[in-house]
mmCIF file of C-alpha atoms in Angstrom:
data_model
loop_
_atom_site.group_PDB
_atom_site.id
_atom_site.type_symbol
_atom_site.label_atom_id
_atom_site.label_comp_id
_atom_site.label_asym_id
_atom_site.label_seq_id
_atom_site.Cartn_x
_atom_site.Cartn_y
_atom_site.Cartn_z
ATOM 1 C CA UNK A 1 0.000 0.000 0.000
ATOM 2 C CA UNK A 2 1.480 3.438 -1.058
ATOM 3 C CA UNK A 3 0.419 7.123 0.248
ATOM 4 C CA UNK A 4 1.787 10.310 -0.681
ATOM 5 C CA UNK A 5 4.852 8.557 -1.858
ATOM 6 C CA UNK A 6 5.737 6.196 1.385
ATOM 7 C CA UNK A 7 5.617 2.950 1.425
ATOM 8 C CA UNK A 8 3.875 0.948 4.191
ATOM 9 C CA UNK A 9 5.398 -2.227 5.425
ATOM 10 C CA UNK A 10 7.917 -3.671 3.871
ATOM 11 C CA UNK A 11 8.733 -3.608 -0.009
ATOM 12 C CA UNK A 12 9.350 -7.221 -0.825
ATOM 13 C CA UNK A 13 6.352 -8.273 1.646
ATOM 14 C CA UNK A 14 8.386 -9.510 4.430
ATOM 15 C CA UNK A 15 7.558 -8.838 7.943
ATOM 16 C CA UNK A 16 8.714 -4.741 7.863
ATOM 17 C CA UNK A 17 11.150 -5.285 10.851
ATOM 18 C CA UNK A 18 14.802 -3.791 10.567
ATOM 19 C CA UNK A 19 17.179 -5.871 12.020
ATOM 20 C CA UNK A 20 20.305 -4.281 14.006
ATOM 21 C CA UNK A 21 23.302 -4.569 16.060
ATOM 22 C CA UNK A 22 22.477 -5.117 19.895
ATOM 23 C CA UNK A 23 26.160 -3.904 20.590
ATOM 24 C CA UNK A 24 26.389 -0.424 18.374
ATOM 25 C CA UNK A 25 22.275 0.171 19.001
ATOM 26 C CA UNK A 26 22.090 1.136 15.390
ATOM 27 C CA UNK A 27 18.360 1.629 14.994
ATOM 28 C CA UNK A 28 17.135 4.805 14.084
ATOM 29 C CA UNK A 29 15.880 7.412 16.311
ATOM 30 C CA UNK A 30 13.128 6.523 19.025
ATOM 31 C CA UNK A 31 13.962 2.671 18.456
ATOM 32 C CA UNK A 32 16.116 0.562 20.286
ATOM 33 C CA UNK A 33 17.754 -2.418 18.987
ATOM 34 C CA UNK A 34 16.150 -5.760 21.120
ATOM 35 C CA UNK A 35 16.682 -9.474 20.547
ATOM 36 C CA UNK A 36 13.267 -11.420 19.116
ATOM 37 C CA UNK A 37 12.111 -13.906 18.293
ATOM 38 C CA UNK A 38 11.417 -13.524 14.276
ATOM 39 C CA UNK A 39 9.901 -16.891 13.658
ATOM 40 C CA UNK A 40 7.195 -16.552 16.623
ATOM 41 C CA UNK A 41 8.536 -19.356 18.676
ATOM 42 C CA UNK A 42 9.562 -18.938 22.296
ATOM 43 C CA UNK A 43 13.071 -18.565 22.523
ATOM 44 C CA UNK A 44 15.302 -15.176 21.346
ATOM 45 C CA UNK A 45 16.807 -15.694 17.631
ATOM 46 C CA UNK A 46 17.408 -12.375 15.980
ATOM 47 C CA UNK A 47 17.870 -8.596 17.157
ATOM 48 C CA UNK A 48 15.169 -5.682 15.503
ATOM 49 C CA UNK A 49 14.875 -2.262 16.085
ATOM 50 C CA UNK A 50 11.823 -1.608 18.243
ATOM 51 C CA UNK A 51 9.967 1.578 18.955
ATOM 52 C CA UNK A 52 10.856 3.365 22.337
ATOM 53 C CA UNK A 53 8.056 3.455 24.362
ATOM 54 C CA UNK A 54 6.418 6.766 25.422
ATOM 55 C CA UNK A 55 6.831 6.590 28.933
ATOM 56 C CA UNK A 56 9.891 4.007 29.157
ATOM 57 C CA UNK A 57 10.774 2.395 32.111
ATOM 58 C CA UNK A 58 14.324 2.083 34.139
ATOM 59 C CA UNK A 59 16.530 -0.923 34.352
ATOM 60 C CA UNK A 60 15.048 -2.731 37.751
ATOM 61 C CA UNK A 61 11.852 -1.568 36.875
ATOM 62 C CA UNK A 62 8.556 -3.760 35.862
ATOM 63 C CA UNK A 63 8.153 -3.653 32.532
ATOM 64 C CA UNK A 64 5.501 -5.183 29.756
ATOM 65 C CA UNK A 65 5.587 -6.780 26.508
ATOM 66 C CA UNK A 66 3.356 -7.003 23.522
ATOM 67 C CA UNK A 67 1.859 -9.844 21.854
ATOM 68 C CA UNK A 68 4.235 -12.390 22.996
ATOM 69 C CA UNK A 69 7.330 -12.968 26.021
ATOM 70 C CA UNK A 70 9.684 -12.654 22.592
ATOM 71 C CA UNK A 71 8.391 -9.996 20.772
ATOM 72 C CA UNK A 72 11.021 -7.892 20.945
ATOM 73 C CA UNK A 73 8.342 -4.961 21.638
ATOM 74 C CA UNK A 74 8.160 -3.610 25.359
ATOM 75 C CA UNK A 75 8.126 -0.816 27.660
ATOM 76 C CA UNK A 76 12.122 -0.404 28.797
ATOM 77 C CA UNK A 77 14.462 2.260 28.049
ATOM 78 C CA UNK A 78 16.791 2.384 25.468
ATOM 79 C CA UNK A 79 19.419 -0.344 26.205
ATOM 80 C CA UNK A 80 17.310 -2.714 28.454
ATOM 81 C CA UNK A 81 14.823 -5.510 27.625
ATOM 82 C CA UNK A 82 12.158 -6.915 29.170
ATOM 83 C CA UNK A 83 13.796 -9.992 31.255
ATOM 84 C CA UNK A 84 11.741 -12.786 32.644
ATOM 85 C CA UNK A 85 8.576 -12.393 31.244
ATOM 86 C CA UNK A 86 5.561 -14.385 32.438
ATOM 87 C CA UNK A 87 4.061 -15.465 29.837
ATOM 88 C CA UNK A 88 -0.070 -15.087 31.059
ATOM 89 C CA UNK A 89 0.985 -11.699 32.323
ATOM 90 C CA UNK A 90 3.139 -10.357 29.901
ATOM 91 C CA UNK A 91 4.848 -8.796 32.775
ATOM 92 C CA UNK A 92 8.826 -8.456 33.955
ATOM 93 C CA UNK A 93 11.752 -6.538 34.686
ATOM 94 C CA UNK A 94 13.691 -4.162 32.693
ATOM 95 C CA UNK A 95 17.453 -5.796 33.017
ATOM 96 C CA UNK A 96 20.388 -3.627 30.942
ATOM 97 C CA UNK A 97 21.530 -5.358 27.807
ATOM 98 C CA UNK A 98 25.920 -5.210 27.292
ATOM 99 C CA UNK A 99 27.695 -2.247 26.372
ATOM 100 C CA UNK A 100 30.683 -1.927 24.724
ATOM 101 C CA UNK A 101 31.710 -4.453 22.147
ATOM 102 C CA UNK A 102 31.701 -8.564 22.069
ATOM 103 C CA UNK A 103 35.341 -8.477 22.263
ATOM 104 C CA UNK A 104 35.064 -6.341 25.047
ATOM 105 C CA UNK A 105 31.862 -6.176 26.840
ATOM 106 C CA UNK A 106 30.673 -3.971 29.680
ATOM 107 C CA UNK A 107 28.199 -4.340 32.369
ATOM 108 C CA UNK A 108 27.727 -1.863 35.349
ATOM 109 C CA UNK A 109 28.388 -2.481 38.943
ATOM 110 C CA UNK A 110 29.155 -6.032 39.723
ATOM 111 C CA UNK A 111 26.770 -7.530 37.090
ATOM 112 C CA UNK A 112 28.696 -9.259 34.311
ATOM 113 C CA UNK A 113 27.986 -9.819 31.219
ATOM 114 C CA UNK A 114 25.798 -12.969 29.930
ATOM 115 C CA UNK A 115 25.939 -13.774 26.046
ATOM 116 C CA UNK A 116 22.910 -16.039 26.173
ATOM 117 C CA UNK A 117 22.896 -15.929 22.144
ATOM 118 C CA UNK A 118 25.437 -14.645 20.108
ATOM 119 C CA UNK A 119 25.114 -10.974 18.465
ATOM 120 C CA UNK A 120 21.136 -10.993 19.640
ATOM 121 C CA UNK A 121 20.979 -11.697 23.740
ATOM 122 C CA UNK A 122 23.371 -9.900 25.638
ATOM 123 C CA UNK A 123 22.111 -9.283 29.220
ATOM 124 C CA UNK A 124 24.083 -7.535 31.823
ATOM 125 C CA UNK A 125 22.912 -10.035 34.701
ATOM 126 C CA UNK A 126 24.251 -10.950 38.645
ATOM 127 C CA UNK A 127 26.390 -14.318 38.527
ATOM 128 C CA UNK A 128 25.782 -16.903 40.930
ATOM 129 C CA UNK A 129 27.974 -19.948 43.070
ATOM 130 C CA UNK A 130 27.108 -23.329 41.470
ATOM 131 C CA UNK A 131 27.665 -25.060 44.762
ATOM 132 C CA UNK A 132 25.729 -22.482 46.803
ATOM 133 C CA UNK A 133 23.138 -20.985 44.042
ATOM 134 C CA UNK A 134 20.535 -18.285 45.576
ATOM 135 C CA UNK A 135 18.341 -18.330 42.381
ATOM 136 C CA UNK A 136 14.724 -17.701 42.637
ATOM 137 C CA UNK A 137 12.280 -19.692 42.395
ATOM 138 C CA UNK A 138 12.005 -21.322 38.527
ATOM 139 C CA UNK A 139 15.356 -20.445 38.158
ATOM 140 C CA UNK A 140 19.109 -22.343 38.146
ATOM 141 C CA UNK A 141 22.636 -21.445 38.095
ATOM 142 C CA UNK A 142 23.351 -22.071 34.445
ATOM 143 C CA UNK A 143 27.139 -21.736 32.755
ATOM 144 C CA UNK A 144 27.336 -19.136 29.901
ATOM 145 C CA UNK A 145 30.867 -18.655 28.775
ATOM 146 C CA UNK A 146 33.250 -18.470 31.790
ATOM 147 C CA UNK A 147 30.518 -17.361 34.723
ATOM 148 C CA UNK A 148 27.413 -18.981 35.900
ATOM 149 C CA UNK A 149 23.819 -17.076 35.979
ATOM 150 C CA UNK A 150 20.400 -17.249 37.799
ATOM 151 C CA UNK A 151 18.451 -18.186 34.393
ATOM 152 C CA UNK A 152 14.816 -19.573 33.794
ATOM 153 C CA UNK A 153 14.942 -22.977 33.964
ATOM 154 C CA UNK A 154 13.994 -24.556 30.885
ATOM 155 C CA UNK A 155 13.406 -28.285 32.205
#
């Protein structure tokens, strides 16, 4: 569909989203870059640009997603994603994804970073002792690269 010379949706009838770089935030202005899941399944596979919501919320704050737990669309701030999303609730918390680069990643305080899939999920989460883990609830102390995390348990 055309108006006025724009066109809406994408050209070649794909799905309109604009993938990005979660580590340079390349989306355009009012979007953040956000992993997804692109083929509508439940688990992170891809990063899109996303809009900014009007009234975003902090990292540590609840947050919401639409449509699904892996949309890729919610209501955090620039460089944050929705984390642990219930999926009847659609409800969460706003966790900070990695700064700097993959060669060189950055995470503030004493939260490291968590590559939970390559060049999409980068999460800036609190590690935990596998032989003394204080995960909540739902959760275990999971190895990603040379730490362990408090991460949904998938059993």
């Amino acid at each position: 569909m055309t108006s006025n010379g724009f066109i809406y949706g994408a050209p070649d009838g794909g799905n309109g989203v604009l993938e990005c770089d979660v580590w340079t935030q390349d989306c355009p202005a009012d979007e953040k870059c956000v992993p997804w899941a692109n083929d509508g399944g439940e688990v992170w596979n891809a990063a899109r640009c996303s809009p900014v919501a009007a009234s975003p919320r902090e990292v540590s704050e609840s947050c919401v997603v639409e449509g699904t737990p892996t949309s890729g669309i919610d209501d955090c701030v620039p460089g944050a994603v929705c984390w642990r999303v219930d999926a009847a609730t659609l409800e969460g918390t706003c966790v900070a994804q990695c700064g700097g680069s993959s060669d060189s990643p950055e995470c503030a305080g004493d939260l490291a970073c968590a590559v939970l899939v390559e060049s999409v999920a980068t999460l800036c989460l609190a590690t935990c002792d596998p032989l003394a883990p204080t995960c909540a609830d739902g959760e275990t102390c999971a190895p990603v690269d040379a730490a362990f995390f408090c991460l949904p348990d998938a059993t």
